[in-house]
Amino acid sequence: MCGIIGYIGSKEATPILLEGLKKLEYRGYDSSGVGVCSAKDGKIIVRKAQGKIRHLEDLIKSHPITHATTGISHTRWATHGAPSHRNSHPHCDVKQTIAVVHNGIIENYQELRQELQKKGVKFVSETDTEVVGHLVAEYFKGDLVKAVQKAIGRVRGAFAFGVICSADPNLLVAARVGSPLIIGIGKGENFIASDVPAILDKTKRVIYLKDGEMAALTRDDVKIWKFDGKPVTPKIDTVTFTVGSAQKEGYPHFMLKEIHEQPHVLAQMIKSRIKNDHVVLDGIGLSDNQLKSIKNIYIVACGTAYHAGMVGKYLIEKIAGIPVVVDAASEFRYREPILQKNTLILSVSQSGETADTLAAVRDARARGAKAITICNAVGSSLVRESDGVLYTHAGPEIGVASTKAYTAQIGMLYLFALKLGELHKKLSDQERHKIIKEFKHIPSLYKTILQQKEHVAQIAKKKFRFGCFLFLGRNVNYPSALEGALKLKEISYIPAEGYAAGEMKHGPIALIDEYRAVVCIAPQSEVYEKMISNIQEIRARKGKITAIATEGDKDISKHADYVIYIPKIDPLLTPLLVAIPLQLIAYYIAVNLGCDVDQPRNLAKSVTVE
Ligand code: F6R
C-alpha cells in the first residue's frame, strides 16, 4: 500500500526522499511524488509522476529542486480516484502553502469536501486526502501543529499524515490513526516513514508512533503529543535489521533471496525458542494457567498468513487436542462468531498492520477474549493491540509474495502447539522430545531442498505456458495446496486453484485434460495412498502432473511427469518443507513469463485498508 517518507535536516531533501521512496517500492504503488519547502523563495514545490519512481526521478532531473531541506514524499496505491498525476500525493491547499501526504482512508471525505466546496475551495483531485490540505490551511493561524490537530479532529477513518508548510520550513508534522508511521532519529536530521526499510541506511533509532499521537519534528528535536494535546515521552527503539536485510545482496529478486533465508530464519527460531527440549515462548502475554484454561481457539489472518493459520489448526488440534476454527479475518469480523469465556484469538500476520486482521482482534478483545499475535513486524499495531506476541523475527520481507514469513509463521504455530500440548498434558515427554528433535532438522533439510532449485527451474521452463494450474493436497498439506496456488497466481498471473485432493471428484476433475498442469503434494503420510489414487485419476485424463514427494519414493515417478523430492520427516512437519518447492515453482514460472516478481501488479505488501 502507499508509502511515506519525510525528511528534515540540513541536507538537500529531494535526493534523500527519492532514495527512501525506492526502498518502499515493495509495498506496491502506481504513482509517486515529493513536496519540499524551498528556502529560496519560501514556497512549497511539488513534483509528481504516474508510474514508476524513475519517472519521478526523470521529472526532477529536468525540473530540479534545490535549497530545500524539509520535505515529504509518497508512493500511492490508488483507492479514491484512478492512478494519475493529479491524484498522486502530496496534496496542497489552494495557495500551495500546505502539503500533505497520507496513507489510509478518510471515510467522511465526501462531507468535508462538500463543506469546503461551499466555502469556495476548488478541488483538483478525486482523492480523499485533498480535503486534509485544505482543512489544515483553513485552520492555520501561524501554528502548524495546532492546525493539524484541528484538522485531525474533523476527519474519520485511518490515516498516517506527513504535513509541511511554507510559512515554517523548519517543521515537519506527523500524525497517525490506524496506518503505521515511524519516526527516525538522526544526528541533526530526523525522518518520518511508513516502514523501517525506508530509513534503515540513515538511522536505526526509531520511535513507533502510536494511534492517536502526533509529532512535531525539527532538525534537532522530536516532540510527541496525544491528539488531545497531552505530551508523550517518546520511547526510542533500536532496530535490529541490518541494511543488508533490506537489499538483494546479489540475488536477482528479493523473493529468491527471501526463499534462501528460510534455513536461517528457522535456525534462529529454534535457537531462541527451544531450551533444554522445552519450548520457550517469551512475550506470549498469558500465564501458563491462562494457557491451560484455553478451551477453543479462533485463528484469524488474511492471505498467506491465513494459509499458515490453516496449517496451525491441524497442528494444534493434533498436538494439543484443542478445537480450532480458522477464519479469514474479513469474514470473522462480520459474522459474529461465538466467543466463550476461555476462547483465545490467535492472529497471524507478517506486517501486523493488515486492516481486517486488526479489526478482528479489536472486535474479539472488546468482547472479552484474550488475543495473541504471531507477527513479524516489531512494534506493529497488532502487537500493540494484543495481549501477547510471538515474534517470528524473519527479518524484513520485501518481496510482495510472502515466503519466509509464511514458513516462520508455521514454525511458530508448531512451537505454540507443542507448548499447549505440554500444558494440556496431551503430549508425553517422549513424544515432545521426538517432535522437537525432528523440528531441529528443518534448517539443514531446507538447504538440501534448495540445492534442487535448478531442477525446479527446469520444470518451470516446461510448464510456464500452461494457462491454468491445479494444486492438490490432503490433510495438513491441503493448506499447502492453497498457498502453492496463491503464490503462482499472485506473481505469474496464471489462474491457479488450490483444492483438497479428496474434493477433486466433486467438481475440479472436470478441468482435467492434457492442457492442465496439476501439482500434487504427496509426501509420505497416512494419506499418501489416497493422493496416489488422485494422481492416477488425473493421469487417466491426461493431466500433466508434477509431484512433490518424499525422497526414496521411486514409485511416484511412474505416475507423475516430474517429481520434486523433499527429505523424509514427520508428516505433520511436511508443510514446512513442501513450501519451498511450491515457492520455487511460482518464482521460476513468473521469471520465465517476464513478470515483475517482487512487485506484482495490483498487489500491496501490507493491506492497511479494508
Ligand atoms: C501473499 C501475501 C498476502 C499476505 C496478506 C496478509 O503472498 O503476502 O496474502 O499474506 O496480505 O498480510 P499480513 O501477513 O501482513 O497480515
Short mmCIF file of N, CA, C and O and ligand atoms in Angstrom, two decimals, residues 301-306 348-354 357 382 397 400-403 409 483 486-487 490 604-607, ligand 1:
data_model
loop_
_atom_site.label_atom_id
_atom_site.label_comp_id
_atom_site.label_asym_id
_atom_site.label_seq_id
_atom_site.Cartn_x
_atom_site.Cartn_y
_atom_site.Cartn_z
N ALA A 301 -6.60 -14.38 10.19
CA ALA A 301 -5.47 -13.94 9.36
C ALA A 301 -5.99 -13.72 7.94
O ALA A 301 -7.15 -14.01 7.65
N CYS A 302 -5.12 -13.21 7.07
CA CYS A 302 -5.50 -12.99 5.67
C CYS A 302 -4.44 -13.61 4.75
O CYS A 302 -3.26 -13.65 5.10
N GLY A 303 -4.87 -14.02 3.58
CA GLY A 303 -3.95 -14.44 2.51
C GLY A 303 -3.04 -15.58 2.94
O GLY A 303 -3.47 -16.60 3.49
N THR A 304 -1.76 -15.38 2.69
CA THR A 304 -0.77 -16.40 3.04
C THR A 304 -0.78 -16.70 4.53
O THR A 304 -0.66 -17.86 4.95
N ALA A 305 -0.93 -15.67 5.35
CA ALA A 305 -0.96 -15.87 6.80
C ALA A 305 -2.16 -16.73 7.18
O ALA A 305 -2.11 -17.52 8.14
N TYR A 306 -3.24 -16.60 6.43
CA TYR A 306 -4.44 -17.43 6.67
C TYR A 306 -4.11 -18.89 6.36
O TYR A 306 -4.50 -19.80 7.10
N VAL A 348 -2.45 -14.07 12.98
CA VAL A 348 -1.18 -14.36 12.31
C VAL A 348 -0.98 -13.29 11.25
O VAL A 348 -1.86 -13.07 10.41
N SER A 349 0.15 -12.61 11.29
CA SER A 349 0.35 -11.52 10.33
C SER A 349 1.84 -11.20 10.20
O SER A 349 2.54 -11.08 11.19
N GLN A 350 2.28 -11.04 8.97
CA GLN A 350 3.65 -10.62 8.74
C GLN A 350 3.82 -9.16 9.16
O GLN A 350 4.67 -8.83 9.95
N SER A 351 2.95 -8.31 8.62
CA SER A 351 3.13 -6.86 8.81
C SER A 351 2.60 -6.36 10.14
O SER A 351 3.04 -5.32 10.63
N GLY A 352 1.62 -7.06 10.69
CA GLY A 352 0.97 -6.57 11.90
C GLY A 352 0.11 -5.34 11.64
O GLY A 352 -0.33 -4.68 12.59
N GLU A 353 -0.13 -5.02 10.38
CA GLU A 353 -0.91 -3.82 10.06
C GLU A 353 -2.11 -4.13 9.18
O GLU A 353 -2.78 -3.22 8.72
N THR A 354 -2.38 -5.40 8.91
CA THR A 354 -3.47 -5.74 8.00
C THR A 354 -4.80 -5.32 8.63
O THR A 354 -5.15 -5.76 9.73
N THR A 357 -7.36 -8.02 9.87
CA THR A 357 -6.87 -8.82 11.00
C THR A 357 -6.92 -7.98 12.28
O THR A 357 -7.36 -8.44 13.34
N LEU A 382 -0.86 -4.65 15.47
CA LEU A 382 -1.41 -5.89 16.03
C LEU A 382 -0.71 -6.26 17.33
O LEU A 382 -1.33 -6.74 18.26
N GLU A 397 10.58 -8.53 5.08
CA GLU A 397 10.22 -9.28 3.87
C GLU A 397 9.82 -8.23 2.83
O GLU A 397 8.81 -7.54 2.98
N VAL A 400 6.80 -8.87 -2.46
CA VAL A 400 5.38 -8.78 -2.09
C VAL A 400 4.81 -10.16 -1.75
O VAL A 400 4.01 -10.32 -0.83
N ALA A 401 5.26 -11.17 -2.50
CA ALA A 401 4.77 -12.53 -2.22
C ALA A 401 5.46 -13.06 -0.98
O ALA A 401 6.69 -13.15 -0.90
N SER A 402 4.68 -13.44 -0.02
CA SER A 402 5.23 -13.87 1.27
C SER A 402 5.87 -15.25 1.15
O SER A 402 5.25 -16.18 0.63
N THR A 403 7.09 -15.40 1.62
CA THR A 403 7.78 -16.70 1.58
C THR A 403 8.32 -17.04 2.97
O THR A 403 7.77 -17.88 3.67
N GLN A 409 5.84 -18.38 10.21
CA GLN A 409 4.53 -18.44 10.91
C GLN A 409 4.18 -19.89 11.24
O GLN A 409 3.74 -20.20 12.35
N GLU A 483 -1.78 -22.46 -0.69
CA GLU A 483 -0.68 -21.50 -0.71
C GLU A 483 0.12 -21.60 -2.02
O GLU A 483 0.52 -20.58 -2.58
N LEU A 486 -1.88 -19.78 -4.55
CA LEU A 486 -1.85 -18.32 -4.32
C LEU A 486 -0.52 -17.74 -4.79
O LEU A 486 -0.48 -16.71 -5.47
N LYS A 487 0.59 -18.43 -4.44
CA LYS A 487 1.91 -17.93 -4.83
C LYS A 487 1.98 -17.79 -6.35
O LYS A 487 2.41 -16.78 -6.87
N GLU A 490 -0.37 -14.95 -7.78
CA GLU A 490 -0.04 -13.56 -7.47
C GLU A 490 1.20 -13.06 -8.21
O GLU A 490 1.27 -11.89 -8.54
N ALA A 604 -0.38 -5.10 -2.89
CA ALA A 604 0.31 -4.28 -1.91
C ALA A 604 0.88 -5.20 -0.85
O ALA A 604 0.28 -6.23 -0.54
N LYS A 605 2.01 -4.83 -0.32
CA LYS A 605 2.65 -5.70 0.67
C LYS A 605 1.86 -5.72 1.97
O LYS A 605 1.72 -6.75 2.60
N SER A 606 1.38 -4.57 2.34
CA SER A 606 0.71 -4.52 3.63
C SER A 606 -0.65 -3.86 3.39
O SER A 606 -0.73 -2.71 2.95
N VAL A 607 -1.72 -4.63 3.62
CA VAL A 607 -3.05 -4.16 3.22
C VAL A 607 -3.70 -3.44 4.40
O VAL A 607 -4.41 -4.03 5.20
C1 F6R B 1 0.65 -13.24 -0.27
C2 F6R B 1 0.69 -12.27 0.80
C3 F6R B 1 -0.61 -11.82 1.37
C4 F6R B 1 -0.46 -11.58 2.88
C5 F6R B 1 -1.75 -10.97 3.45
C6 F6R B 1 -1.67 -10.78 4.94
O1 F6R B 1 1.93 -13.63 -0.65
O2 F6R B 1 1.72 -11.80 1.19
O3 F6R B 1 -1.64 -12.71 1.09
O4 F6R B 1 -0.18 -12.79 3.50
O5 F6R B 1 -2.00 -9.74 2.84
O6 F6R B 1 -0.63 -9.93 5.28
P1 F6R B 1 -0.02 -9.90 6.73
O7 F6R B 1 0.65 -11.21 6.95
O8 F6R B 1 0.94 -8.76 6.71
O9 F6R B 1 -1.17 -9.70 7.67
#
